[in-house]
PDB file of C-alpha atoms in Angstrom:
ATOM      1  CA  MET X   1      68.332  95.999 150.835  1.00  0.00           C
ATOM      2  CA  GLU X   2      64.518  96.544 149.928  1.00  0.00           C
ATOM      3  CA  ILE X   3      62.299  93.990 151.254  1.00  0.00           C
ATOM      4  CA  THR X   4      58.860  93.496 149.252  1.00  0.00           C
ATOM      5  CA  GLU X   5      55.622  91.402 150.021  1.00  0.00           C
ATOM      6  CA  LYS X   6      53.790  90.185 146.908  1.00  0.00           C
ATOM      7  CA  MET X   7      51.685  87.699 145.341  1.00  0.00           C
ATOM      8  CA  VAL X   8      53.521  85.297 142.950  1.00  0.00           C
ATOM      9  CA  GLU X   9      51.471  83.773 140.217  1.00  0.00           C
ATOM     10  CA  GLY X  10      51.094  80.274 139.793  1.00  0.00           C
ATOM     11  CA  ILE X  11      53.116  78.420 137.272  1.00  0.00           C
ATOM     12  CA  ARG X  12      54.015  74.954 135.773  1.00  0.00           C
ATOM     13  CA  VAL X  13      57.481  73.882 136.203  1.00  0.00           C
ATOM     14  CA  ALA X  14      59.887  70.946 135.412  1.00  0.00           C
ATOM     15  CA  TYR X  15      62.394  70.127 137.898  1.00  0.00           C
ATOM     16  CA  ILE X  16      64.825  67.614 139.592  1.00  0.00           C
ATOM     17  CA  GLU X  17      65.232  66.809 143.162  1.00  0.00           C
ATOM     18  CA  CYS X  18      68.629  67.258 144.203  1.00  0.00           C
ATOM     19  CA  ARG X  19      70.858  66.019 147.230  1.00  0.00           C
ATOM     20  CA  GLY X  20      74.254  67.148 147.818  1.00  0.00           C
ATOM     21  CA  SER X  21      76.372  70.079 146.971  1.00  0.00           C
ATOM     22  CA  TYR X  22      75.108  73.488 145.719  1.00  0.00           C
ATOM     23  CA  GLU X  23      78.163  73.234 143.311  1.00  0.00           C
ATOM     24  CA  ARG X  24      76.324  71.302 141.126  1.00  0.00           C
ATOM     25  CA  ILE X  25      73.427  73.443 140.745  1.00  0.00           C
ATOM     26  CA  PRO X  26      74.420  74.789 137.189  1.00  0.00           C
ATOM     27  CA  GLU X  27      74.690  71.269 136.150  1.00  0.00           C
ATOM     28  CA  TYR X  28      71.304  70.596 137.041  1.00  0.00           C
ATOM     29  CA  ILE X  29      69.842  73.865 135.582  1.00  0.00           C
ATOM     30  CA  SER X  30      71.655  72.715 132.423  1.00  0.00           C
ATOM     31  CA  GLU X  31      70.042  69.236 132.694  1.00  0.00           C
ATOM     32  CA  VAL X  32      66.270  70.518 133.245  1.00  0.00           C
ATOM     33  CA  ALA X  33      66.567  73.107 130.179  1.00  0.00           C
ATOM     34  CA  GLY X  34      67.923  70.413 127.974  1.00  0.00           C
ATOM     35  CA  TRP X  35      65.229  68.130 129.001  1.00  0.00           C
ATOM     36  CA  VAL X  36      62.493  70.748 128.436  1.00  0.00           C
ATOM     37  CA  ILE X  37      63.856  71.449 124.962  1.00  0.00           C
ATOM     38  CA  LYS X  38      64.323  67.961 124.101  1.00  0.00           C
ATOM     39  CA  ASN X  39      60.656  67.513 125.021  1.00  0.00           C
ATOM     40  CA  GLY X  40      59.433  70.266 123.005  1.00  0.00           C
ATOM     41  CA  LEU X  41      58.443  72.214 125.701  1.00  0.00           C
ATOM     42  CA  GLN X  42      58.697  76.107 126.075  1.00  0.00           C
ATOM     43  CA  MET X  43      60.713  77.365 129.044  1.00  0.00           C
ATOM     44  CA  THR X  44      58.645  80.265 130.155  1.00  0.00           C
ATOM     45  CA  GLY X  45      61.318  82.689 131.921  1.00  0.00           C
ATOM     46  CA  ARG X  46      61.700  81.592 135.682  1.00  0.00           C
ATOM     47  CA  VAL X  47      64.765  79.354 136.537  1.00  0.00           C
ATOM     48  CA  TYR X  48      64.550  78.780 140.596  1.00  0.00           C
ATOM     49  CA  GLY X  49      66.021  76.666 143.276  1.00  0.00           C
ATOM     50  CA  THR X  50      63.841  75.859 146.424  1.00  0.00           C
ATOM     51  CA  TYR X  51      65.875  74.635 149.700  1.00  0.00           C
ATOM     52  CA  TYR X  52      64.463  72.555 151.945  1.00  0.00           C
ATOM     53  CA  ASN X  53      67.470  72.692 154.743  1.00  0.00           C
ATOM     54  CA  THR X  54      70.557  74.609 154.861  1.00  0.00           C
ATOM     55  CA  PRO X  55      74.133  74.113 155.333  1.00  0.00           C
ATOM     56  CA  GLU X  56      73.780  75.492 158.741  1.00  0.00           C
ATOM     57  CA  GLU X  57      71.849  72.262 159.782  1.00  0.00           C
ATOM     58  CA  VAL X  58      72.943  69.597 157.847  1.00  0.00           C
ATOM     59  CA  ASP X  59      76.251  68.163 156.122  1.00  0.00           C
ATOM     60  CA  GLU X  60      76.904  69.004 152.317  1.00  0.00           C
ATOM     61  CA  GLU X  61      75.796  65.580 151.382  1.00  0.00           C
ATOM     62  CA  GLU X  62      72.437  65.972 152.989  1.00  0.00           C
ATOM     63  CA  LEU X  63      71.474  68.890 151.322  1.00  0.00           C
ATOM     64  CA  LEU X  64      67.996  68.868 149.879  1.00  0.00           C
ATOM     65  CA  TYR X  65      66.616  71.152 147.063  1.00  0.00           C
ATOM     66  CA  GLU X  66      65.009  71.272 143.877  1.00  0.00           C
ATOM     67  CA  ILE X  67      66.245  73.129 140.677  1.00  0.00           C
ATOM     68  CA  GLY X  68      63.559  73.829 138.210  1.00  0.00           C
ATOM     69  CA  VAL X  69      62.225  75.840 135.105  1.00  0.00           C
ATOM     70  CA  SER X  70      58.685  77.345 134.346  1.00  0.00           C
ATOM     71  CA  ILE X  71      57.231  75.941 131.335  1.00  0.00           C
ATOM     72  CA  ALA X  72      54.489  75.784 128.976  1.00  0.00           C
ATOM     73  CA  GLY X  73      53.427  72.941 126.908  1.00  0.00           C
ATOM     74  CA  GLU X  74      52.624  69.401 127.827  1.00  0.00           C
ATOM     75  CA  ALA X  75      54.936  66.149 128.375  1.00  0.00           C
ATOM     76  CA  GLU X  76      55.428  63.380 130.441  1.00  0.00           C
ATOM     77  CA  ALA X  77      57.579  63.672 133.742  1.00  0.00           C
ATOM     78  CA  ASP X  78      60.261  60.876 133.673  1.00  0.00           C
ATOM     79  CA  GLU X  79      62.371  59.306 136.733  1.00  0.00           C
ATOM     80  CA  ARG X  80      64.704  62.172 136.578  1.00  0.00           C
ATOM     81  CA  VAL X  81      62.747  65.626 135.718  1.00  0.00           C
ATOM     82  CA  LYS X  82      59.356  65.649 137.175  1.00  0.00           C
ATOM     83  CA  ILE X  83      56.628  68.334 136.385  1.00  0.00           C
ATOM     84  CA  LYS X  84      54.389  70.292 138.941  1.00  0.00           C
ATOM     85  CA  ASN X  85      52.041  72.745 139.112  1.00  0.00           C
ATOM     86  CA  LEU X  86      52.938  75.620 141.737  1.00  0.00           C
ATOM     87  CA  PRO X  87      50.014  77.517 143.229  1.00  0.00           C
ATOM     88  CA  SER X  88      50.077  81.283 143.472  1.00  0.00           C
ATOM     89  CA  HIS X  89      51.271  82.131 146.986  1.00  0.00           C
ATOM     90  CA  ARG X  90      52.230  85.530 148.995  1.00  0.00           C
ATOM     91  CA  VAL X  91      56.043  85.930 149.763  1.00  0.00           C
ATOM     92  CA  ILE X  92      58.462  88.420 151.220  1.00  0.00           C
ATOM     93  CA  ALA X  93      61.255  89.022 148.748  1.00  0.00           C
ATOM     94  CA  ALA X  94      64.275  90.702 148.360  1.00  0.00           C
ATOM     95  CA  LEU X  95      67.011  91.137 145.526  1.00  0.00           C
ATOM     96  CA  HIS X  96      70.837  90.207 146.169  1.00  0.00           C
ATOM     97  CA  GLU X  97      73.403  91.286 143.533  1.00  0.00           C
ATOM     98  CA  GLY X  98      76.722  89.269 143.568  1.00  0.00           C
ATOM     99  CA  PRO X  99      77.814  85.757 143.614  1.00  0.00           C
ATOM    100  CA  TYR X 100      75.139  82.955 144.814  1.00  0.00           C
ATOM    101  CA  THR X 101      77.550  82.039 147.642  1.00  0.00           C
ATOM    102  CA  GLU X 102      76.954  85.281 149.082  1.00  0.00           C
ATOM    103  CA  VAL X 103      73.080  85.057 149.546  1.00  0.00           C
ATOM    104  CA  GLY X 104      73.000  83.974 153.204  1.00  0.00           C
ATOM    105  CA  PRO X 105      72.675  87.654 154.667  1.00  0.00           C
ATOM    106  CA  VAL X 106      69.600  88.347 152.255  1.00  0.00           C
ATOM    107  CA  ILE X 107      67.964  85.036 153.645  1.00  0.00           C
ATOM    108  CA  HIS X 108      68.474  86.134 157.225  1.00  0.00           C
ATOM    109  CA  ALA X 109      67.463  89.480 156.769  1.00  0.00           C
ATOM    110  CA  LEU X 110      64.088  88.039 155.413  1.00  0.00           C
ATOM    111  CA  ILE X 111      63.519  85.529 158.262  1.00  0.00           C
ATOM    112  CA  GLU X 112      64.301  88.582 160.475  1.00  0.00           C
ATOM    113  CA  TYR X 113      61.887  90.640 158.889  1.00  0.00           C
ATOM    114  CA  ALA X 114      59.168  88.140 159.049  1.00  0.00           C
ATOM    115  CA  MET X 115      59.524  87.363 162.629  1.00  0.00           C
ATOM    116  CA  GLU X 116      59.636  91.010 163.385  1.00  0.00           C
ATOM    117  CA  ASN X 117      56.665  92.297 161.203  1.00  0.00           C
ATOM    118  CA  GLY X 118      53.757  89.663 162.090  1.00  0.00           C
ATOM    119  CA  TYR X 119      54.616  86.951 159.298  1.00  0.00           C
ATOM    120  CA  GLU X 120      54.594  83.155 159.748  1.00  0.00           C
ATOM    121  CA  ILE X 121      56.889  81.736 157.474  1.00  0.00           C
ATOM    122  CA  THR X 122      54.696  78.914 155.338  1.00  0.00           C
ATOM    123  CA  GLY X 123      57.243  76.980 153.408  1.00  0.00           C
ATOM    124  CA  PRO X 124      60.862  76.511 152.101  1.00  0.00           C
ATOM    125  CA  ILE X 125      62.941  79.368 150.476  1.00  0.00           C
ATOM    126  CA  THR X 126      63.053  79.893 147.046  1.00  0.00           C
ATOM    127  CA  GLU X 127      65.758  81.832 145.027  1.00  0.00           C
ATOM    128  CA  VAL X 128      64.827  83.051 141.209  1.00  0.00           C
ATOM    129  CA  TYR X 129      67.792  83.554 138.990  1.00  0.00           C
ATOM    130  CA  LEU X 130      67.015  86.326 137.307  1.00  0.00           C
ATOM    131  CA  ASN X 131      70.287  86.103 134.849  1.00  0.00           C
ATOM    132  CA  SER X 132      73.043  83.793 134.319  1.00  0.00           C
ATOM    133  CA  PRO X 133      76.656  83.264 134.952  1.00  0.00           C
ATOM    134  CA  LEU X 134      77.120  82.237 131.170  1.00  0.00           C
ATOM    135  CA  GLU X 135      75.913  86.023 130.580  1.00  0.00           C
ATOM    136  CA  VAL X 136      77.318  88.228 133.068  1.00  0.00           C
ATOM    137  CA  ASP X 137      80.108  88.231 135.988  1.00  0.00           C
ATOM    138  CA  GLU X 138      79.590  86.753 139.091  1.00  0.00           C
ATOM    139  CA  SER X 139      79.682  90.126 140.764  1.00  0.00           C
ATOM    140  CA  GLU X 140      76.261  91.204 138.387  1.00  0.00           C
ATOM    141  CA  LEU X 141      74.265  87.974 139.264  1.00  0.00           C
ATOM    142  CA  LEU X 142      70.701  88.961 140.068  1.00  0.00           C
ATOM    143  CA  THR X 143      68.722  86.565 142.570  1.00  0.00           C
ATOM    144  CA  GLU X 144      65.418  87.262 143.920  1.00  0.00           C
ATOM    145  CA  VAL X 145      65.115  85.373 147.460  1.00  0.00           C
ATOM    146  CA  GLN X 146      61.561  84.727 148.031  1.00  0.00           C
ATOM    147  CA  ILE X 147      59.847  83.130 151.365  1.00  0.00           C
ATOM    148  CA  PRO X 148      56.756  82.293 151.258  1.00  0.00           C
ATOM    149  CA  VAL X 149      54.643  83.757 154.324  1.00  0.00           C
ATOM    150  CA  LYS X 150      51.073  84.712 155.631  1.00  0.00           C
ATOM    151  CA  ARG X 151      50.244  87.501 158.139  1.00  0.00           C
ATOM    152  CA  LEU X 152      49.888  86.536 161.769  1.00  0.00           C
ATOM    153  CA  GLU X 153      46.354  87.918 163.153  1.00  0.00           C
TER     154      GLU X 153
END
């Protein structure tokens, strides 16, 4: 597995704050995408999930995460779909090919890499979904796992 350090450029996103099973993620992606289209915005390519805790830490119903898409254009957020600007930031990243449910070893490898190579983890894990289960077989899904970091002095 190749691990790289890179800067992620800042983007504007529409997103939903989610709680509970990861099995609902495809529904949330569809909901955000539908909201973006309905509000006359343009999706600019990034579909992501940011995860604030893990199934190793909490019960399934307590999982907290956000699902969103990068956008261009202006619209008013509502109670369900929010809008924010994500600032540019440094990450370490690795690519996972295969089912979303098998991304765990990549996450663990990135955390281990950070600890062994002088990085401080500065935020939650983000998964960027590079293709869709509607387009490819589960075994061909591509997910870039990103962990925000800064170098320890």
